[in-house]
């Protein structure tokens, strides 16, 4: 079965004013849509085992570079839409809050570390909050459409929060001001979904 573009779980304008409707529409329909189309093209005749996108990422070194770029793009954006929501943000609750306190020095310190990971990622890429093999939380970033599931990245883990810092994620509203987009991102985080992913990763 070919991969499909998942629908946005809210309307294009739901994250206004933090992320504008035009950016959301182009980002989801065109950018993510193209990753899905090109992933399916790259996999034609090469995914007989019907691997999940997660398993493809975990074994990405065995695939051609088009699968790494477009498969990463599909996995990353599928996660990204879900870890945001209208009227999101605020301080994390539950198990993630405790884990952020014990592994990352608390919410304020985590915000600083995560924002810094996004700001200093040169060019295009992602900042991540991951559960590592040691079952502790860590912050990392990856270039292009790589992600911490991939067997080729330096710091591996299970992503529970990801922030897209490609210019296409913010340029229409924020132009070159990536730090302003990152500051706005805190207002749209869906901490319930991050907690759900945390629980799943810790199982
Ligand atoms: Mn993107």
Short mmCIF file of C-alpha atoms and ligand atoms in Angstrom, two decimals:
data_model
loop_
_atom_site.label_atom_id
_atom_site.label_comp_id
_atom_site.label_asym_id
_atom_site.label_seq_id
_atom_site.Cartn_x
_atom_site.Cartn_y
_atom_site.Cartn_z
CA UNK A 1 0.00 0.00 0.00
CA UNK A 2 1.36 3.43 -0.88
CA UNK A 3 1.76 6.00 1.89
CA UNK A 4 -0.93 8.66 2.17
CA UNK A 5 -0.95 12.30 3.24
CA UNK A 6 -2.73 12.38 6.62
CA UNK A 7 -5.27 15.21 6.96
CA UNK A 8 -4.42 18.13 9.24
CA UNK A 9 -6.16 17.44 12.56
CA UNK A 10 -7.47 21.05 12.63
CA UNK A 11 -8.22 23.82 10.13
CA UNK A 12 -5.49 25.76 8.33
CA UNK A 13 -6.15 28.86 10.45
CA UNK A 14 -6.42 27.02 13.78
CA UNK A 15 -2.92 27.94 14.93
CA UNK A 16 -3.30 31.67 14.18
CA UNK A 17 -1.80 34.04 15.14
CA UNK A 18 1.26 31.93 15.96
CA UNK A 19 1.39 30.08 12.65
CA UNK A 20 -0.57 31.66 9.79
CA UNK A 21 -3.15 29.85 7.67
CA UNK A 22 -1.32 30.26 4.34
CA UNK A 23 1.86 28.77 5.76
CA UNK A 24 -0.09 25.83 7.20
CA UNK A 25 -1.92 25.20 3.94
CA UNK A 26 1.20 25.28 1.74
CA UNK A 27 3.26 23.41 4.32
CA UNK A 28 0.75 20.56 4.68
CA UNK A 29 -0.80 20.29 1.21
CA UNK A 30 2.25 21.08 -0.91
CA UNK A 31 5.40 20.33 1.07
CA UNK A 32 4.19 17.29 3.01
CA UNK A 33 2.12 16.19 0.02
CA UNK A 34 5.21 16.23 -2.19
CA UNK A 35 7.23 14.20 0.32
CA UNK A 36 4.51 11.52 0.26
CA UNK A 37 4.34 11.50 -3.56
CA UNK A 38 8.10 11.26 -3.91
CA UNK A 39 8.42 8.66 -1.16
CA UNK A 40 5.95 6.42 -2.98
CA UNK A 41 7.83 6.96 -6.25
CA UNK A 42 11.16 6.10 -4.62
CA UNK A 43 9.69 2.95 -3.03
CA UNK A 44 8.01 1.62 -6.18
CA UNK A 45 8.87 -2.06 -6.24
CA UNK A 46 11.12 -1.64 -3.19
CA UNK A 47 8.76 -1.99 -0.22
CA UNK A 48 7.40 -5.47 -0.74
CA UNK A 49 7.43 -6.13 2.99
CA UNK A 50 5.09 -3.18 3.59
CA UNK A 51 7.35 -1.67 6.25
CA UNK A 52 5.91 1.09 8.38
CA UNK A 53 7.42 4.55 8.00
CA UNK A 54 8.99 4.10 11.46
CA UNK A 55 10.69 0.85 10.41
CA UNK A 56 11.88 2.42 7.18
CA UNK A 57 13.48 5.23 9.22
CA UNK A 58 15.12 2.73 11.61
CA UNK A 59 16.70 0.96 8.61
CA UNK A 60 17.26 4.04 6.45
CA UNK A 61 20.90 3.19 5.63
CA UNK A 62 19.58 0.33 3.46
CA UNK A 63 17.55 2.68 1.25
CA UNK A 64 18.44 5.18 -1.44
CA UNK A 65 18.78 8.84 -0.51
CA UNK A 66 15.35 9.75 -1.97
CA UNK A 67 13.74 7.52 0.68
CA UNK A 68 15.81 9.15 3.42
CA UNK A 69 14.74 12.64 2.33
CA UNK A 70 11.09 11.97 1.51
CA UNK A 71 10.46 9.23 4.08
CA UNK A 72 11.98 11.45 6.73
CA UNK A 73 9.81 14.29 5.46
CA UNK A 74 6.70 12.12 5.73
CA UNK A 75 7.46 10.83 9.24
CA UNK A 76 8.56 14.23 10.57
CA UNK A 77 5.55 16.17 9.30
CA UNK A 78 3.06 13.49 10.36
CA UNK A 79 4.41 13.92 13.90
CA UNK A 80 4.60 17.72 13.63
CA UNK A 81 0.88 18.26 12.86
CA UNK A 82 -0.11 16.13 15.83
CA UNK A 83 2.14 17.65 18.45
CA UNK A 84 0.52 21.03 17.77
CA UNK A 85 -3.04 22.15 18.51
CA UNK A 86 -5.08 25.34 18.80
CA UNK A 87 -4.94 26.84 22.31
CA UNK A 88 -1.98 24.61 23.07
CA UNK A 89 1.13 25.45 25.01
CA UNK A 90 1.40 26.21 28.67
CA UNK A 91 3.55 24.16 30.98
CA UNK A 92 3.70 20.41 30.35
CA UNK A 93 1.81 18.19 32.77
CA UNK A 94 2.01 14.58 33.83
CA UNK A 95 4.90 12.19 33.28
CA UNK A 96 6.62 14.41 30.70
CA UNK A 97 6.73 17.26 33.17
CA UNK A 98 8.47 15.03 35.73
CA UNK A 99 10.90 13.65 33.14
CA UNK A 100 11.75 17.17 31.93
CA UNK A 101 12.47 18.11 35.55
CA UNK A 102 14.69 15.11 36.25
CA UNK A 103 16.56 14.88 32.91
CA UNK A 104 16.58 18.41 31.58
CA UNK A 105 16.63 20.71 34.59
CA UNK A 106 12.97 21.77 34.48
CA UNK A 107 10.70 23.45 31.96
CA UNK A 108 12.47 26.82 31.71
CA UNK A 109 15.86 25.20 31.20
CA UNK A 110 14.35 22.77 28.67
CA UNK A 111 12.79 25.66 26.72
CA UNK A 112 16.16 27.34 26.51
CA UNK A 113 17.93 24.14 25.39
CA UNK A 114 15.27 23.24 22.81
CA UNK A 115 15.04 26.78 21.39
CA UNK A 116 18.81 26.86 21.15
CA UNK A 117 18.82 23.53 19.26
CA UNK A 118 16.39 25.03 16.73
CA UNK A 119 18.12 28.39 16.45
CA UNK A 120 21.61 26.96 15.94
CA UNK A 121 20.63 24.24 13.45
CA UNK A 122 22.35 25.70 10.38
CA UNK A 123 20.22 25.68 7.23
CA UNK A 124 17.21 23.36 7.23
CA UNK A 125 16.35 20.80 9.85
CA UNK A 126 14.51 19.90 13.03
CA UNK A 127 14.86 20.22 16.80
CA UNK A 128 13.74 17.19 18.82
CA UNK A 129 12.81 16.04 22.30
CA UNK A 130 13.55 12.32 22.40
CA UNK A 131 13.46 9.34 24.73
CA UNK A 132 16.92 7.79 24.52
CA UNK A 133 17.99 4.16 24.83
CA UNK A 134 18.66 4.93 28.52
CA UNK A 135 14.95 5.90 28.80
CA UNK A 136 15.92 9.46 29.66
CA UNK A 137 14.79 12.57 27.80
CA UNK A 138 17.29 14.42 25.63
CA UNK A 139 17.26 17.35 23.20
CA UNK A 140 18.88 17.03 19.79
CA UNK A 141 18.62 18.38 16.26
CA UNK A 142 18.99 16.89 12.79
CA UNK A 143 19.72 18.35 9.34
CA UNK A 144 17.35 18.24 6.36
CA UNK A 145 14.58 15.64 6.89
CA UNK A 146 16.65 13.30 9.06
CA UNK A 147 15.19 12.27 12.42
CA UNK A 148 16.41 10.50 15.57
CA UNK A 149 14.84 7.16 14.55
CA UNK A 150 17.28 6.88 11.64
CA UNK A 151 20.22 4.50 11.97
CA UNK A 152 22.49 7.12 10.35
CA UNK A 153 22.12 9.95 12.87
CA UNK A 154 24.55 10.72 15.67
CA UNK A 155 22.04 10.88 18.56
CA UNK A 156 19.27 8.32 18.30
CA UNK A 157 16.04 8.11 20.23
CA UNK A 158 12.27 8.06 19.97
CA UNK A 159 10.95 11.52 19.07
CA UNK A 160 8.09 12.77 21.25
CA UNK A 161 8.25 16.43 20.17
CA UNK A 162 9.66 17.91 16.96
CA UNK A 163 9.96 21.46 15.67
CA UNK A 164 10.41 22.12 11.96
CA UNK A 165 12.96 24.91 11.42
CA UNK A 166 12.98 24.82 7.62
CA UNK A 167 12.29 28.31 6.25
CA UNK A 168 9.08 26.97 4.64
CA UNK A 169 7.71 26.52 8.19
CA UNK A 170 7.88 30.22 9.06
CA UNK A 171 9.13 32.48 6.26
CA UNK A 172 5.79 34.00 5.12
CA UNK A 173 5.04 35.37 8.58
CA UNK A 174 8.45 35.69 10.22
CA UNK A 175 10.80 36.05 7.20
CA UNK A 176 14.37 35.59 8.48
CA UNK A 177 13.37 35.83 12.16
CA UNK A 178 13.57 32.16 13.12
CA UNK A 179 13.84 32.95 16.87
CA UNK A 180 10.40 34.68 16.76
CA UNK A 181 8.84 31.61 15.16
CA UNK A 182 10.46 29.42 17.81
CA UNK A 183 9.13 31.70 20.56
CA UNK A 184 5.61 31.39 19.06
CA UNK A 185 5.88 27.59 18.79
CA UNK A 186 5.56 27.25 22.60
CA UNK A 187 1.95 28.49 22.28
CA UNK A 188 0.80 25.66 20.03
CA UNK A 189 2.36 22.55 21.61
CA UNK A 190 -0.09 19.71 22.26
CA UNK A 191 1.33 18.39 25.54
CA UNK A 192 -1.33 15.66 25.79
CA UNK A 193 0.01 14.19 22.55
CA UNK A 194 3.61 14.58 23.73
CA UNK A 195 2.65 12.73 26.93
CA UNK A 196 0.96 9.99 24.89
CA UNK A 197 4.11 9.52 22.80
CA UNK A 198 6.24 9.55 25.94
CA UNK A 199 4.16 6.77 27.53
CA UNK A 200 4.39 4.73 24.32
CA UNK A 201 8.18 5.19 24.14
CA UNK A 202 8.60 4.14 27.78
CA UNK A 203 6.56 0.96 27.39
MN1 LIG B 1 8.37 21.30 6.81
#
